[in-house]
Amino acid sequence: MKLKAKTIVSIGLTGGIASGKSIIAKWLEQDGYEVVYADKLGHEVLTSEATINDLKKSLGDEYIINGQIDRKKLGELVFKDKSKLELLNEITHPHIRHIIQERIEKCRNDRIIVEIPLLFESKLEKHFDSIILIWSDKATRINRITHRDKISEKAASNRIESQKDDSYKIDNSDYVIENNASIETLRENYYELKSYINCINDRNALPFYQEK
């Protein structure tokens, strides 16, 4: 039985930190595709009263300043303590998934792209009709991160290691773009990607959220 209210192809766009997925997402949006940015939704959710109240109950007032979540302090906590990261995900992910499902239902086109960095880490594979992975090798990503964020190679490596192994993502994606070369090469691969996206069929992906 089909679970989605409308026949809209849902496409997951993912990749590790500094892989280039955000560039692809922006190009797709510029070319008229409807794109949802999960990280932006996460930031919106962190400003909601419900999330703030839930965090206050779980972690106390220490991470709330002037009625808003201190994102820097909270980020430092969850980076050091995996259990706190899991707690934060338990609080925020249902809200994010609910918004994504709303966007799918309201989509004006017949397909929608969700740019979601932690797609595999969040175990959302079954919620997409197809998964596209943008992949870069570790050395290339470390170089990008150190230049972009002005941090050490060790810190950059730690960020990469905190995410799921690349080999797992490659094995479980439907379409993989390697992004280790120039922006011109990436653009050439992008044109082929668009052809693939336009041919993806609905596979009865599970909804992101169902009202109880």
mmCIF file of N, CA, C and O in Angstrom, residues 32-121:
data_model
loop_
_atom_site.group_PDB
_atom_site.id
_atom_site.type_symbol
_atom_site.label_atom_id
_atom_site.label_comp_id
_atom_site.label_asym_id
_atom_site.label_seq_id
_atom_site.Cartn_x
_atom_site.Cartn_y
_atom_site.Cartn_z
ATOM 1 N N GLY A 32 15.748 24.961 -10.990
ATOM 2 C CA GLY A 32 14.309 24.819 -10.849
ATOM 3 C C GLY A 32 13.819 23.629 -10.056
ATOM 4 O O GLY A 32 12.606 23.443 -9.904
ATOM 5 N N TYR A 33 14.719 22.816 -9.536
ATOM 6 C CA TYR A 33 14.290 21.697 -8.698
ATOM 7 C C TYR A 33 13.941 22.207 -7.306
ATOM 8 O O TYR A 33 14.526 23.179 -6.823
ATOM 9 N N GLU A 34 13.002 21.547 -6.671
ATOM 10 C CA GLU A 34 12.665 21.919 -5.303
ATOM 11 C C GLU A 34 13.639 21.204 -4.362
ATOM 12 O O GLU A 34 13.744 19.974 -4.377
ATOM 13 N N VAL A 35 14.345 21.979 -3.560
ATOM 14 C CA VAL A 35 15.366 21.435 -2.667
ATOM 15 C C VAL A 35 15.052 21.814 -1.233
ATOM 16 O O VAL A 35 14.751 22.976 -0.928
ATOM 17 N N VAL A 36 15.114 20.836 -0.347
ATOM 18 C CA VAL A 36 14.950 21.052 1.091
ATOM 19 C C VAL A 36 16.310 20.852 1.746
ATOM 20 O O VAL A 36 16.976 19.842 1.504
ATOM 21 N N TYR A 37 16.717 21.808 2.563
ATOM 22 C CA TYR A 37 18.009 21.725 3.250
ATOM 23 C C TYR A 37 17.768 21.324 4.706
ATOM 24 O O TYR A 37 17.286 22.118 5.507
ATOM 25 N N ALA A 38 18.094 20.077 5.034
ATOM 26 C CA ALA A 38 17.799 19.563 6.372
ATOM 27 C C ALA A 38 18.524 20.340 7.460
ATOM 28 O O ALA A 38 17.982 20.552 8.546
ATOM 29 N N ASP A 39 19.764 20.776 7.200
ATOM 30 C CA ASP A 39 20.504 21.528 8.214
ATOM 31 C C ASP A 39 19.812 22.848 8.541
ATOM 32 O O ASP A 39 19.774 23.269 9.702
ATOM 33 N N LYS A 40 19.269 23.514 7.533
ATOM 34 C CA LYS A 40 18.551 24.767 7.776
ATOM 35 C C LYS A 40 17.302 24.513 8.613
ATOM 36 O O LYS A 40 16.965 25.309 9.497
ATOM 37 N N LEU A 41 16.627 23.398 8.337
ATOM 38 C CA LEU A 41 15.458 23.050 9.140
ATOM 39 C C LEU A 41 15.870 22.790 10.585
ATOM 40 O O LEU A 41 15.151 23.143 11.518
ATOM 41 N N GLY A 42 17.041 22.165 10.758
ATOM 42 C CA GLY A 42 17.549 21.910 12.104
ATOM 43 C C GLY A 42 17.767 23.194 12.872
ATOM 44 O O GLY A 42 17.461 23.275 14.068
ATOM 45 N N HIS A 43 18.288 24.214 12.195
ATOM 46 C CA HIS A 43 18.500 25.508 12.847
ATOM 47 C C HIS A 43 17.170 26.151 13.218
ATOM 48 O O HIS A 43 17.026 26.752 14.290
ATOM 49 N N GLU A 44 16.170 26.011 12.337
ATOM 50 C CA GLU A 44 14.843 26.559 12.631
ATOM 51 C C GLU A 44 14.225 25.866 13.838
ATOM 52 O O GLU A 44 13.631 26.517 14.704
ATOM 53 N N VAL A 45 14.373 24.544 13.876
ATOM 54 C CA VAL A 45 13.799 23.774 14.979
ATOM 55 C C VAL A 45 14.406 24.192 16.315
ATOM 56 O O VAL A 45 13.717 24.246 17.339
ATOM 57 N N LEU A 46 15.700 24.519 16.308
ATOM 58 C CA LEU A 46 16.369 24.914 17.551
ATOM 59 C C LEU A 46 15.866 26.250 18.099
ATOM 60 O O LEU A 46 16.155 26.596 19.242
ATOM 61 N N THR A 47 15.119 26.995 17.287
ATOM 62 C CA THR A 47 14.565 28.267 17.773
ATOM 63 C C THR A 47 13.118 28.125 18.239
ATOM 64 O O THR A 47 12.540 29.085 18.740
ATOM 65 N N SER A 48 12.540 26.928 18.049
ATOM 66 C CA SER A 48 11.135 26.743 18.418
ATOM 67 C C SER A 48 10.983 26.598 19.930
ATOM 68 O O SER A 48 11.859 26.076 20.631
ATOM 69 N N GLU A 49 9.866 27.061 20.425
ATOM 70 C CA GLU A 49 9.612 27.018 21.872
ATOM 71 C C GLU A 49 9.571 25.587 22.387
ATOM 72 O O GLU A 49 10.073 25.297 23.477
ATOM 73 N N ALA A 50 8.991 24.676 21.586
ATOM 74 C CA ALA A 50 8.894 23.275 22.012
ATOM 75 C C ALA A 50 10.270 22.655 22.209
ATOM 76 O O ALA A 50 10.524 21.960 23.211
ATOM 77 N N THR A 51 11.191 22.918 21.269
ATOM 78 C CA THR A 51 12.548 22.371 21.364
ATOM 79 C C THR A 51 13.288 22.982 22.547
ATOM 80 O O THR A 51 13.989 22.270 23.295
ATOM 81 N N ILE A 52 13.169 24.273 22.710
ATOM 82 C CA ILE A 52 13.842 24.954 23.829
ATOM 83 C C ILE A 52 13.370 24.389 25.160
ATOM 84 O O ILE A 52 14.177 24.108 26.059
ATOM 85 N N ASN A 53 12.071 24.184 25.300
ATOM 86 C CA ASN A 53 11.524 23.631 26.547
ATOM 87 C C ASN A 53 11.998 22.202 26.779
ATOM 88 O O ASN A 53 12.333 21.824 27.915
ATOM 89 N N ASP A 54 12.053 21.399 25.708
ATOM 90 C CA ASP A 54 12.515 20.013 25.846
ATOM 91 C C ASP A 54 13.986 19.956 26.257
ATOM 92 O O ASP A 54 14.379 19.129 27.094
ATOM 93 N N LEU A 55 14.804 20.840 25.667
ATOM 94 C CA LEU A 55 16.224 20.873 26.025
ATOM 95 C C LEU A 55 16.418 21.345 27.456
ATOM 96 O O LEU A 55 17.287 20.846 28.173
ATOM 97 N N LYS A 56 15.603 22.293 27.858
ATOM 98 C CA LYS A 56 15.705 22.808 29.225
ATOM 99 C C LYS A 56 15.387 21.698 30.233
ATOM 100 O O LYS A 56 16.053 21.564 31.261
ATOM 101 N N LYS A 57 14.391 20.886 29.923
ATOM 102 C CA LYS A 57 14.028 19.775 30.801
ATOM 103 C C LYS A 57 15.134 18.721 30.863
ATOM 104 O O LYS A 57 15.386 18.128 31.918
ATOM 105 N N SER A 58 15.779 18.489 29.723
ATOM 106 C CA SER A 58 16.787 17.426 29.645
ATOM 107 C C SER A 58 18.170 17.854 30.116
ATOM 108 O O SER A 58 18.892 17.060 30.730
ATOM 109 N N LEU A 59 18.546 19.120 29.841
ATOM 110 C CA LEU A 59 19.908 19.570 30.131
ATOM 111 C C LEU A 59 19.974 20.713 31.141
ATOM 112 O O LEU A 59 21.067 21.086 31.577
ATOM 113 N N GLY A 60 18.838 21.273 31.475
ATOM 114 C CA GLY A 60 18.831 22.394 32.415
ATOM 115 C C GLY A 60 18.958 23.727 31.706
ATOM 116 O O GLY A 60 19.005 23.797 30.472
ATOM 117 N N ASP A 61 19.042 24.804 32.490
ATOM 118 C CA ASP A 61 19.093 26.160 31.934
ATOM 119 C C ASP A 61 20.473 26.554 31.409
ATOM 120 O O ASP A 61 20.628 27.626 30.820
ATOM 121 N N GLU A 62 21.463 25.706 31.639
ATOM 122 C CA GLU A 62 22.845 26.048 31.310
ATOM 123 C C GLU A 62 23.047 26.370 29.831
ATOM 124 O O GLU A 62 23.915 27.163 29.465
ATOM 125 N N TYR A 63 22.221 25.734 28.973
ATOM 126 C CA TYR A 63 22.411 25.904 27.529
ATOM 127 C C TYR A 63 21.377 26.855 26.912
ATOM 128 O O TYR A 63 21.234 26.906 25.693
ATOM 129 N N ILE A 64 20.688 27.603 27.767
ATOM 130 C CA ILE A 64 19.701 28.576 27.318
ATOM 131 C C ILE A 64 20.155 29.965 27.751
ATOM 132 O O ILE A 64 20.433 30.208 28.927
ATOM 133 N N ILE A 65 20.253 30.894 26.792
ATOM 134 C CA ILE A 65 20.636 32.277 27.085
ATOM 135 C C ILE A 65 19.576 33.210 26.512
ATOM 136 O O ILE A 65 19.264 33.158 25.316
ATOM 137 N N ASN A 66 19.007 34.035 27.374
ATOM 138 C CA ASN A 66 17.964 34.990 26.959
ATOM 139 C C ASN A 66 16.833 34.295 26.210
ATOM 140 O O ASN A 66 16.305 34.800 25.216
ATOM 141 N N GLY A 67 16.480 33.120 26.708
ATOM 142 C CA GLY A 67 15.361 32.389 26.125
ATOM 143 C C GLY A 67 15.672 31.633 24.853
ATOM 144 O O GLY A 67 14.793 31.003 24.269
ATOM 145 N N GLN A 68 16.932 31.662 24.409
ATOM 146 C CA GLN A 68 17.329 30.962 23.191
ATOM 147 C C GLN A 68 18.451 29.971 23.487
ATOM 148 O O GLN A 68 19.206 30.131 24.445
ATOM 149 N N ILE A 69 18.538 28.944 22.643
ATOM 150 C CA ILE A 69 19.577 27.923 22.815
ATOM 151 C C ILE A 69 20.935 28.503 22.444
ATOM 152 O O ILE A 69 21.094 29.143 21.403
ATOM 153 N N ASP A 70 21.916 28.280 23.317
ATOM 154 C CA ASP A 70 23.293 28.671 23.037
ATOM 155 C C ASP A 70 23.890 27.583 22.132
ATOM 156 O O ASP A 70 24.386 26.563 22.611
ATOM 157 N N ARG A 71 23.834 27.796 20.824
ATOM 158 C CA ARG A 71 24.229 26.754 19.867
ATOM 159 C C ARG A 71 25.708 26.387 19.983
ATOM 160 O O ARG A 71 26.080 25.224 19.837
ATOM 161 N N LYS A 72 26.546 27.381 20.252
ATOM 162 C CA LYS A 72 27.970 27.106 20.355
ATOM 163 C C LYS A 72 28.255 26.190 21.543
ATOM 164 O O LYS A 72 28.973 25.191 21.417
ATOM 165 N N LYS A 73 27.666 26.516 22.670
ATOM 166 C CA LYS A 73 27.888 25.715 23.876
ATOM 167 C C LYS A 73 27.282 24.329 23.730
ATOM 168 O O LYS A 73 27.875 23.328 24.140
ATOM 169 N N LEU A 74 26.093 24.268 23.112
ATOM 170 C CA LEU A 74 25.448 22.980 22.900
ATOM 171 C C LEU A 74 26.267 22.139 21.923
ATOM 172 O O LEU A 74 26.426 20.933 22.114
ATOM 173 N N GLY A 75 26.811 22.783 20.885
ATOM 174 C CA GLY A 75 27.632 22.070 19.911
ATOM 175 C C GLY A 75 28.873 21.462 20.541
ATOM 176 O O GLY A 75 29.261 20.336 20.226
ATOM 177 N N GLU A 76 29.504 22.213 21.432
ATOM 178 C CA GLU A 76 30.690 21.707 22.126
ATOM 179 C C GLU A 76 30.336 20.497 22.980
ATOM 180 O O GLU A 76 31.109 19.533 23.066
ATOM 181 N N LEU A 77 29.147 20.524 23.584
ATOM 182 C CA LEU A 77 28.711 19.410 24.431
ATOM 183 C C LEU A 77 28.482 18.147 23.612
ATOM 184 O O LEU A 77 29.006 17.074 23.946
ATOM 185 N N VAL A 78 27.710 18.251 22.545
ATOM 186 C CA VAL A 78 27.342 17.050 21.788
ATOM 187 C C VAL A 78 28.527 16.489 21.008
ATOM 188 O O VAL A 78 28.565 15.289 20.709
ATOM 189 N N PHE A 79 29.506 17.355 20.680
ATOM 190 C CA PHE A 79 30.689 16.860 19.982
ATOM 191 C C PHE A 79 31.537 15.990 20.906
ATOM 192 O O PHE A 79 32.124 14.994 20.483
ATOM 193 N N LYS A 80 31.566 16.333 22.181
ATOM 194 C CA LYS A 80 32.381 15.597 23.156
ATOM 195 C C LYS A 80 31.650 14.387 23.736
ATOM 196 O O LYS A 80 32.284 13.423 24.157
ATOM 197 N N ASP A 81 30.318 14.450 23.794
ATOM 198 C CA ASP A 81 29.549 13.420 24.483
ATOM 199 C C ASP A 81 28.503 12.837 23.529
ATOM 200 O O ASP A 81 27.490 13.472 23.234
ATOM 201 N N LYS A 82 28.743 11.619 23.059
ATOM 202 C CA LYS A 82 27.852 10.996 22.076
ATOM 203 C C LYS A 82 26.450 10.803 22.629
ATOM 204 O O LYS A 82 25.465 10.923 21.896
ATOM 205 N N SER A 83 26.349 10.525 23.937
ATOM 206 C CA SER A 83 25.030 10.309 24.533
ATOM 207 C C SER A 83 24.192 11.588 24.487
ATOM 208 O O SER A 83 22.970 11.550 24.316
ATOM 209 N N LYS A 84 24.859 12.730 24.623
ATOM 210 C CA LYS A 84 24.154 14.016 24.555
ATOM 211 C C LYS A 84 23.723 14.316 23.116
ATOM 212 O O LYS A 84 22.670 14.916 22.879
ATOM 213 N N LEU A 85 24.552 13.883 22.155
ATOM 214 C CA LEU A 85 24.181 14.045 20.752
ATOM 215 C C LEU A 85 22.939 13.209 20.448
ATOM 216 O O LEU A 85 22.012 13.680 19.767
ATOM 217 N N GLU A 86 22.902 11.992 20.955
ATOM 218 C CA GLU A 86 21.736 11.141 20.751
ATOM 219 C C GLU A 86 20.499 11.749 21.386
ATOM 220 O O GLU A 86 19.394 11.682 20.821
ATOM 221 N N LEU A 87 20.674 12.361 22.553
ATOM 222 C CA LEU A 87 19.561 13.028 23.231
ATOM 223 C C LEU A 87 19.048 14.198 22.399
ATOM 224 O O LEU A 87 17.824 14.369 22.220
ATOM 225 N N LEU A 88 19.970 14.996 21.869
ATOM 226 C CA LEU A 88 19.584 16.135 21.036
ATOM 227 C C LEU A 88 18.834 15.654 19.793
ATOM 228 O O LEU A 88 17.814 16.251 19.406
ATOM 229 N N ASN A 89 19.313 14.568 19.194
ATOM 230 C CA ASN A 89 18.647 14.032 18.007
ATOM 231 C C ASN A 89 17.239 13.536 18.327
ATOM 232 O O ASN A 89 16.312 13.717 17.531
ATOM 233 N N GLU A 90 17.083 12.907 19.480
ATOM 234 C CA GLU A 90 15.768 12.432 19.889
ATOM 235 C C GLU A 90 14.773 13.583 20.029
ATOM 236 O O GLU A 90 13.581 13.435 19.748
ATOM 237 N N ILE A 91 15.281 14.731 20.434
ATOM 238 C CA ILE A 91 14.422 15.901 20.621
ATOM 239 C C ILE A 91 14.106 16.583 19.296
ATOM 240 O O ILE A 91 12.957 16.943 19.028
ATOM 241 N N THR A 92 15.124 16.756 18.460
ATOM 242 C CA THR A 92 14.949 17.575 17.254
ATOM 243 C C THR A 92 14.488 16.808 16.016
ATOM 244 O O THR A 92 13.745 17.359 15.197
ATOM 245 N N HIS A 93 14.900 15.555 15.873
ATOM 246 C CA HIS A 93 14.625 14.842 14.630
ATOM 247 C C HIS A 93 13.139 14.674 14.309
ATOM 248 O O HIS A 93 12.744 14.826 13.142
ATOM 249 N N PRO A 94 12.275 14.363 15.288
ATOM 250 C CA PRO A 94 10.847 14.266 14.949
ATOM 251 C C PRO A 94 10.291 15.565 14.371
ATOM 252 O O PRO A 94 9.481 15.533 13.430
ATOM 253 N N HIS A 95 10.735 16.701 14.903
ATOM 254 C CA HIS A 95 10.273 17.998 14.390
ATOM 255 C C HIS A 95 10.773 18.220 12.961
ATOM 256 O O HIS A 95 10.023 18.684 12.090
ATOM 257 N N ILE A 96 12.036 17.879 12.720
ATOM 258 C CA ILE A 96 12.620 18.062 11.383
ATOM 259 C C ILE A 96 11.921 17.160 10.376
ATOM 260 O O ILE A 96 11.572 17.596 9.268
ATOM 261 N N ARG A 97 11.676 15.919 10.751
ATOM 262 C CA ARG A 97 11.025 14.978 9.841
ATOM 263 C C ARG A 97 9.604 15.420 9.521
ATOM 264 O O ARG A 97 9.122 15.257 8.396
ATOM 265 N N HIS A 98 8.946 15.994 10.490
ATOM 266 C CA HIS A 98 7.584 16.483 10.278
ATOM 267 C C HIS A 98 7.575 17.604 9.237
ATOM 268 O O HIS A 98 6.718 17.645 8.338
ATOM 269 N N ILE A 99 8.542 18.519 9.340
ATOM 270 C CA ILE A 99 8.626 19.628 8.389
ATOM 271 C C ILE A 99 8.965 19.112 6.992
ATOM 272 O O ILE A 99 8.392 19.571 5.995
ATOM 273 N N ILE A 100 9.891 18.146 6.903
ATOM 274 C CA ILE A 100 10.242 17.584 5.600
ATOM 275 C C ILE A 100 9.017 16.951 4.944
ATOM 276 O O ILE A 100 8.754 17.150 3.752
ATOM 277 N N GLN A 101 8.246 16.206 5.729
ATOM 278 C CA GLN A 101 7.050 15.578 5.170
ATOM 279 C C GLN A 101 6.051 16.625 4.679
ATOM 280 O O GLN A 101 5.430 16.466 3.619
ATOM 281 N N GLU A 102 5.912 17.709 5.415
ATOM 282 C CA GLU A 102 5.023 18.793 4.984
ATOM 283 C C GLU A 102 5.487 19.383 3.653
ATOM 284 O O GLU A 102 4.666 19.678 2.775
ATOM 285 N N ARG A 103 6.807 19.555 3.516
ATOM 286 C CA ARG A 103 7.356 20.106 2.274
ATOM 287 C C ARG A 103 7.112 19.149 1.104
ATOM 288 O O ARG A 103 6.850 19.591 -0.023
ATOM 289 N N ILE A 104 7.217 17.852 1.365
ATOM 290 C CA ILE A 104 6.949 16.869 0.316
ATOM 291 C C ILE A 104 5.489 16.952 -0.122
ATOM 292 O O ILE A 104 5.179 16.959 -1.315
ATOM 293 N N GLU A 105 4.591 17.021 0.840
ATOM 294 C CA GLU A 105 3.167 17.074 0.525
ATOM 295 C C GLU A 105 2.806 18.325 -0.268
ATOM 296 O O GLU A 105 1.883 18.317 -1.084
ATOM 297 N N LYS A 106 3.524 19.421 -0.029
ATOM 298 C CA LYS A 106 3.223 20.693 -0.689
ATOM 299 C C LYS A 106 4.074 20.931 -1.948
ATOM 300 O O LYS A 106 3.952 21.990 -2.571
ATOM 301 N N CYS A 107 4.905 19.957 -2.288
ATOM 302 C CA CYS A 107 5.813 20.114 -3.425
ATOM 303 C C CYS A 107 5.036 20.402 -4.712
ATOM 304 O O CYS A 107 4.052 19.718 -5.026
ATOM 305 N N ARG A 108 5.470 21.389 -5.440
ATOM 306 C CA ARG A 108 4.787 21.783 -6.682
ATOM 307 C C ARG A 108 5.223 20.913 -7.864
ATOM 308 O O ARG A 108 4.519 20.845 -8.878
ATOM 309 N N ASN A 109 6.367 20.289 -7.754
ATOM 310 C CA ASN A 109 6.888 19.451 -8.830
ATOM 311 C C ASN A 109 6.592 17.983 -8.556
ATOM 312 O O ASN A 109 5.969 17.643 -7.547
ATOM 313 N N ASP A 110 7.060 17.103 -9.440
ATOM 314 C CA ASP A 110 6.819 15.668 -9.240
ATOM 315 C C ASP A 110 7.981 14.984 -8.534
ATOM 316 O O ASP A 110 7.970 13.782 -8.343
ATOM 317 N N ARG A 111 8.992 15.781 -8.159
ATOM 318 C CA ARG A 111 10.121 15.230 -7.400
ATOM 319 C C ARG A 111 10.732 16.320 -6.528
ATOM 320 O O ARG A 111 10.664 17.511 -6.845
ATOM 321 N N ILE A 112 11.303 15.877 -5.432
ATOM 322 C CA ILE A 112 11.880 16.814 -4.471
ATOM 323 C C ILE A 112 13.216 16.265 -3.987
ATOM 324 O O ILE A 112 13.371 15.047 -3.800
ATOM 325 N N ILE A 113 14.180 17.136 -3.807
ATOM 326 C CA ILE A 113 15.515 16.738 -3.337
ATOM 327 C C ILE A 113 15.691 17.213 -1.906
ATOM 328 O O ILE A 113 15.445 18.385 -1.604
ATOM 329 N N VAL A 114 16.099 16.307 -1.041
ATOM 330 C CA VAL A 114 16.374 16.658 0.354
ATOM 331 C C VAL A 114 17.874 16.544 0.580
ATOM 332 O O VAL A 114 18.431 15.445 0.518
ATOM 333 N N GLU A 115 18.527 17.682 0.785
ATOM 334 C CA GLU A 115 19.960 17.673 1.074
ATOM 335 C C GLU A 115 20.125 17.416 2.567
ATOM 336 O O GLU A 115 19.755 18.230 3.404
ATOM 337 N N ILE A 116 20.647 16.241 2.899
ATOM 338 C CA ILE A 116 20.712 15.826 4.302
ATOM 339 C C ILE A 116 22.069 15.164 4.579
ATOM 340 O O ILE A 116 22.311 14.012 4.190
ATOM 341 N N PRO A 117 22.971 15.873 5.241
ATOM 342 C CA PRO A 117 24.325 15.359 5.469
ATOM 343 C C PRO A 117 24.370 14.024 6.207
ATOM 344 O O PRO A 117 25.174 13.151 5.858
ATOM 345 N N LEU A 118 23.529 13.854 7.215
ATOM 346 C CA LEU A 118 23.575 12.647 8.044
ATOM 347 C C LEU A 118 22.455 11.673 7.689
ATOM 348 O O LEU A 118 21.834 11.072 8.561
ATOM 349 N N LEU A 119 22.215 11.495 6.417
ATOM 350 C CA LEU A 119 21.138 10.614 5.962
ATOM 351 C C LEU A 119 21.335 9.189 6.486
ATOM 352 O O LEU A 119 20.416 8.605 7.071
ATOM 353 N N PHE A 120 22.518 8.642 6.284
ATOM 354 C CA PHE A 120 22.765 7.265 6.720
ATOM 355 C C PHE A 120 22.895 7.168 8.234
ATOM 356 O O PHE A 120 22.419 6.208 8.845
ATOM 357 N N GLU A 121 23.523 8.169 8.833
ATOM 358 C CA GLU A 121 23.674 8.168 10.292
ATOM 359 C C GLU A 121 22.309 8.213 10.988
ATOM 360 O O GLU A 121 22.135 7.673 12.076
#
